[in-house]
Short mmCIF file of C-alpha atoms in Angstrom, two decimals:
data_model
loop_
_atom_site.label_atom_id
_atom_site.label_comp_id
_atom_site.label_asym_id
_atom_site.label_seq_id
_atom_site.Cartn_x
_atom_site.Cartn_y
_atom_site.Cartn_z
CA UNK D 1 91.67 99.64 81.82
CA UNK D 2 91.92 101.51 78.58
CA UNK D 3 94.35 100.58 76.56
CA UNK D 4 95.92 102.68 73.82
CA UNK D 5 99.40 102.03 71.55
CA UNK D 6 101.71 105.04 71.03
CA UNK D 7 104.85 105.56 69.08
CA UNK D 8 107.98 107.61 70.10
CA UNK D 9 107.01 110.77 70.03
CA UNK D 10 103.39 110.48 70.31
CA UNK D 11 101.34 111.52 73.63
CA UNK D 12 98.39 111.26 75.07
CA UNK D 13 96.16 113.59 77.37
CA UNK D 14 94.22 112.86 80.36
CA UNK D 15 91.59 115.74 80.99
CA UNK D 16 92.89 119.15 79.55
CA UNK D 17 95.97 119.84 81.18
CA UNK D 18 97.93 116.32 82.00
CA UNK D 19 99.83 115.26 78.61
CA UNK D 20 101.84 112.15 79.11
CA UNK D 21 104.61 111.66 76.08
CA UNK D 22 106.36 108.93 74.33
CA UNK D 23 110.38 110.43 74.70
CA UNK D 24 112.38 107.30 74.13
CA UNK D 25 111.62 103.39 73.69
CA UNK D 26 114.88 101.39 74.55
CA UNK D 27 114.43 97.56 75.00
CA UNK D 28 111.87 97.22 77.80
CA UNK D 29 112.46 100.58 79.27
CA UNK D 30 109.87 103.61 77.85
CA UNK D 31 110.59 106.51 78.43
CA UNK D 32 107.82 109.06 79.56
CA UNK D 33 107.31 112.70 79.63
CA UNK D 34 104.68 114.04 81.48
CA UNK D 35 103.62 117.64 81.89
CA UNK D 36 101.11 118.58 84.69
CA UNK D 37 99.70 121.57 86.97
CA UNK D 38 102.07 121.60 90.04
CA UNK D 39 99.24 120.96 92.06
CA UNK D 40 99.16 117.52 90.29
CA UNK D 41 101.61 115.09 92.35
CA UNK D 42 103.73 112.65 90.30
CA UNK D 43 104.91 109.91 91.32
CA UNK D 44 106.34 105.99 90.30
CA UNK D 45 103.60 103.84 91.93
CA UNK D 46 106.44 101.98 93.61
CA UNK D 47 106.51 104.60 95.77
CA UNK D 48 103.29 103.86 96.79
CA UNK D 49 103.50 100.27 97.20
CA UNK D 50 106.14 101.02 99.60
CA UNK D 51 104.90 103.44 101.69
CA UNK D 52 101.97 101.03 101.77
CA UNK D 53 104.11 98.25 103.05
CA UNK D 54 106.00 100.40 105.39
CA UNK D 55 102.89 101.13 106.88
CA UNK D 56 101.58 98.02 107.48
CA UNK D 57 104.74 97.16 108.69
CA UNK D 58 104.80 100.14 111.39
CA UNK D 59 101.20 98.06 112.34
CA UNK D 60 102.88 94.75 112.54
CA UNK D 61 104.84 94.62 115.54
CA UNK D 62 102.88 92.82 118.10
CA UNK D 63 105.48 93.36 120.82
CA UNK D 64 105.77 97.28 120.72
CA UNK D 65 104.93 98.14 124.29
CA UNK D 66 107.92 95.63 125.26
CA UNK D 67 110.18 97.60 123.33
CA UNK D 68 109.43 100.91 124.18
CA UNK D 69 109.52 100.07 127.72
CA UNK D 70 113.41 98.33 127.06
CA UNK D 71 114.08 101.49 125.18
CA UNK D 72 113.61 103.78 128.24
CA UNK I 1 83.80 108.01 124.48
CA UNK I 2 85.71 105.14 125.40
CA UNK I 3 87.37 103.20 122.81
CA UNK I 4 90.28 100.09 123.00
CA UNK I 5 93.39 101.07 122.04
CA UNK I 6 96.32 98.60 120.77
CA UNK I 7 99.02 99.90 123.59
CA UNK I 8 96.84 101.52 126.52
CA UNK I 9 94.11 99.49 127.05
CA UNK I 10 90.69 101.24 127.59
CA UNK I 11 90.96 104.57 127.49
CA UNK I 12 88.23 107.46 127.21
CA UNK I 13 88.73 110.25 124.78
CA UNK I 14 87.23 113.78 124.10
CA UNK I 15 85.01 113.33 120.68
CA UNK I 16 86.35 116.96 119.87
CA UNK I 17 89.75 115.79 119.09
CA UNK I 18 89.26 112.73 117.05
CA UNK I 19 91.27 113.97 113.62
CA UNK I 20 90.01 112.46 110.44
CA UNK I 21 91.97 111.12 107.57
CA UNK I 22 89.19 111.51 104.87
CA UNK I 23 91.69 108.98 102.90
CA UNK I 24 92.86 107.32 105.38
CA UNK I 25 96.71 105.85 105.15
CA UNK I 26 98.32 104.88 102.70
CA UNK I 27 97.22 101.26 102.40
CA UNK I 28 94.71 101.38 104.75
CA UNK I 29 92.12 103.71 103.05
CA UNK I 30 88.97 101.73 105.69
CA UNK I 31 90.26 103.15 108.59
CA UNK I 32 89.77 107.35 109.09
CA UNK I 33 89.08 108.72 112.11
CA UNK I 34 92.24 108.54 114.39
CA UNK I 35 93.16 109.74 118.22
CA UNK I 36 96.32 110.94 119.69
CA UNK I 37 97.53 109.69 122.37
CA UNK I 38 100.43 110.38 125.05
CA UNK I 39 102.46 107.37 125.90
CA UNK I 40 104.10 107.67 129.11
CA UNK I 41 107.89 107.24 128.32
CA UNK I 42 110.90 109.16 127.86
CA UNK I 43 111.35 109.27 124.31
CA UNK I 44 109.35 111.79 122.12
CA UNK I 45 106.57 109.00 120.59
CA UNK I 46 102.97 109.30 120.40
CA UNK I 47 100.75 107.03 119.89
CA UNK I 48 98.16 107.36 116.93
CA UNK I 49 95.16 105.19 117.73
CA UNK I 50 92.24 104.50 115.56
CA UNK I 51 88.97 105.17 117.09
CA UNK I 52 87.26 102.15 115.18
CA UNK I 53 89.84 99.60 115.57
CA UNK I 54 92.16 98.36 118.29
CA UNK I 55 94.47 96.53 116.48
CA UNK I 56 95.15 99.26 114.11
CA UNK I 57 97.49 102.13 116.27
CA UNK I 58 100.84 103.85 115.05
CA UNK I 59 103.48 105.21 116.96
CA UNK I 60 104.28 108.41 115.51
CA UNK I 61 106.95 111.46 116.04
CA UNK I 62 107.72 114.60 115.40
CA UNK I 63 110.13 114.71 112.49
CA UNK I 64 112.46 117.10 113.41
CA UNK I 65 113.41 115.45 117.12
CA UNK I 66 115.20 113.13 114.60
CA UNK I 67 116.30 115.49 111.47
CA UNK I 68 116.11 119.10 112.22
CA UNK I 69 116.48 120.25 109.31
CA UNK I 70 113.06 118.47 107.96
CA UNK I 71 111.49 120.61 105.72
CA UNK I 72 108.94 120.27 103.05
CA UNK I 73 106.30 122.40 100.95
CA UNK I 74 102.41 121.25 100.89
CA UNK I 75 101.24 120.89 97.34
CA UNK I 76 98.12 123.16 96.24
CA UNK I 77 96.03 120.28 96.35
CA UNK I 78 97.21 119.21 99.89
CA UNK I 79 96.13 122.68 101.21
CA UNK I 80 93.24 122.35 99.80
CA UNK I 81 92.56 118.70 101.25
CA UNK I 82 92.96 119.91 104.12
CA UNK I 83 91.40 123.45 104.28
CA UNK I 84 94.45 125.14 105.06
CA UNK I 85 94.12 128.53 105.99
CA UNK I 86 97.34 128.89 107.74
CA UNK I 87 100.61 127.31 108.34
CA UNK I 88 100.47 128.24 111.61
CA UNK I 89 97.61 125.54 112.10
CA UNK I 90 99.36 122.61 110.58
CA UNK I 91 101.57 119.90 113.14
CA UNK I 92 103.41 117.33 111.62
CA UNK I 93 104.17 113.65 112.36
CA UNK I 94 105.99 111.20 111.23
CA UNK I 95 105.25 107.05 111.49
CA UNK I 96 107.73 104.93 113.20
CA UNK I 97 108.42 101.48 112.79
CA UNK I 98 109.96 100.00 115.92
CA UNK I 99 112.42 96.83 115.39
CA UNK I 100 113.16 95.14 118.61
CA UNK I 101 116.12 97.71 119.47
CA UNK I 102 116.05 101.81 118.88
CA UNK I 103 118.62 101.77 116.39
CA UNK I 104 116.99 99.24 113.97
CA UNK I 105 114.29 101.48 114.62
CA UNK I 106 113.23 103.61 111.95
CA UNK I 107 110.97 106.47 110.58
CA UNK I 108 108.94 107.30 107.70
CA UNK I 109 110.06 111.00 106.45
CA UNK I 110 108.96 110.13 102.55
CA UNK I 111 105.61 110.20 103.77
CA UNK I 112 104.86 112.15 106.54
CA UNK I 113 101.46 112.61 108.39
CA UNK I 114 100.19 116.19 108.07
CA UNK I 115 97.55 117.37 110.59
CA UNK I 116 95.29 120.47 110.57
CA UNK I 117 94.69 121.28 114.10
CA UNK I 118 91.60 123.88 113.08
CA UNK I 119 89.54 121.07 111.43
CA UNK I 120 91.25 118.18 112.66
CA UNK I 121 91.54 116.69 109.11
CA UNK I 122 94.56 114.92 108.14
CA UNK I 123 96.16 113.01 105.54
CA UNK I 124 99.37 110.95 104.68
CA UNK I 125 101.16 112.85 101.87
CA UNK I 126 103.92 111.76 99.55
CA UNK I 127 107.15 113.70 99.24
CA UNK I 128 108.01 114.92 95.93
CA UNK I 129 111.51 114.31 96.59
CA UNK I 130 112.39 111.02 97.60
CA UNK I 131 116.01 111.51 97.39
CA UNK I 132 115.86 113.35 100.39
CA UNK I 133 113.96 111.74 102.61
CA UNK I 134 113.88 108.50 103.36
CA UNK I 135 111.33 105.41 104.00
CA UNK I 136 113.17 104.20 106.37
CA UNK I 137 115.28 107.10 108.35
CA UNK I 138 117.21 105.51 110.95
CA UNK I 139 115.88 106.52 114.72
CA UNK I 140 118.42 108.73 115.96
CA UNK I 141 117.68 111.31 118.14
CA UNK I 142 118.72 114.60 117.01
CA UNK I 143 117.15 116.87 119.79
CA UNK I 144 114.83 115.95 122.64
CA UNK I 145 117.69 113.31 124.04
CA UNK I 146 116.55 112.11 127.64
CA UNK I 147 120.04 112.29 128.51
#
């Protein structure tokens, strides 16, 4: 992982057109502003982990053909 | 080909229309080449079955037999995943995750499955706006009602 310290204000680029900014440092919280092509998704990597989980948890049900068949 | 599925058994499928996530889902990036299948009951759910693996099978719906007003735009890079050529070509589906009564039920519309029916390449995308659509839409049947 690179690792790199900025201060409010400062910003950093990844390739040529993605430029990720320092806006506000309050406490723990940073806050970020990030510029990008639209065809560039952004997204909190929660968002991620839970659609991850929710998938696996679609998987997890073992008794799925008994409940469709009660749901008829 | 015949392959095992997690709900139907054996059952033999047409090689033709095996659709390929090239990423797989989200979460389970291993497993990429996926069938659709019917299931015989009266509610509009479809089974998506991996061809590889037995254990790993979704059931899936459309998203609009539960909101109908489900709408969404395909990011540049999504139509380009996917060689889209034209809308008209794409299907839609949306992963369900059954509790053990239909209205604990619910259905993925943050992330839904999008499915070019030219190519038969797919791939799980992310909704920009997650305010809108939920991870966990509660199963209620909009249109499509057996009643």
């Amino acid at each position: 992982m690179l690792v790199l310290s900025r201060k409010k204000g400062e910003s950093i680029m990844i390739g040529d057109q993605i430029e990720i900014k320092v806006l506000a440092i309050d406490g723990d919280q940073v806050k970020l502003g990030i510029v990008a092509p639209k065809s560039i998704k952004v997204h909190r990597s929660e968002i991620f982990e839970a659609i991850q989980e929710q998938n696996k948890e679609a998987l997890g049900n073992d008794n799925v053909l008994t409940i469709l068949n009660n749901m008829k | 080909m015949i392959i095992e599925t997690k709900l139907l058994g054996e059952v033999e499928i047409n090689e033709s229309e095996i659709i390929t996530f090239e990423q797989g889902l989200l979460g389970l990036p291993e497993y990429k080449n996926y069938i659709l299948l019917s299931l015989d009951i009266d509610l509009p759910l479809a089974l998506l079955q991996s061809t590889e693996v037995a254990s790993i099978g979704f059931v899936i719906a459309f998203p609009y037999a539960f909101k109908k007003d489900f709408e969404f735009d395909l990011s540049e890079e999504d139509i380009q995943d996917l060689k889209i050529a034209s809308v008209e070509d794409v299907i839609t589906y949306a992963i369900v995750t059954l509790k053990e009564s239909f209205k604990d039920s619910t259905i993925n519309l943050l992330a839904p499955l999008v499915i070019n029916t030219k190519t038969n390449t797919a791939k799980q995308i992310v909704l920009q706006d997650n305010s809108q659509y939920s991870l966990q839409f509660p199963l209620q049947l909009e249109i499509g009602s057996a009643i």
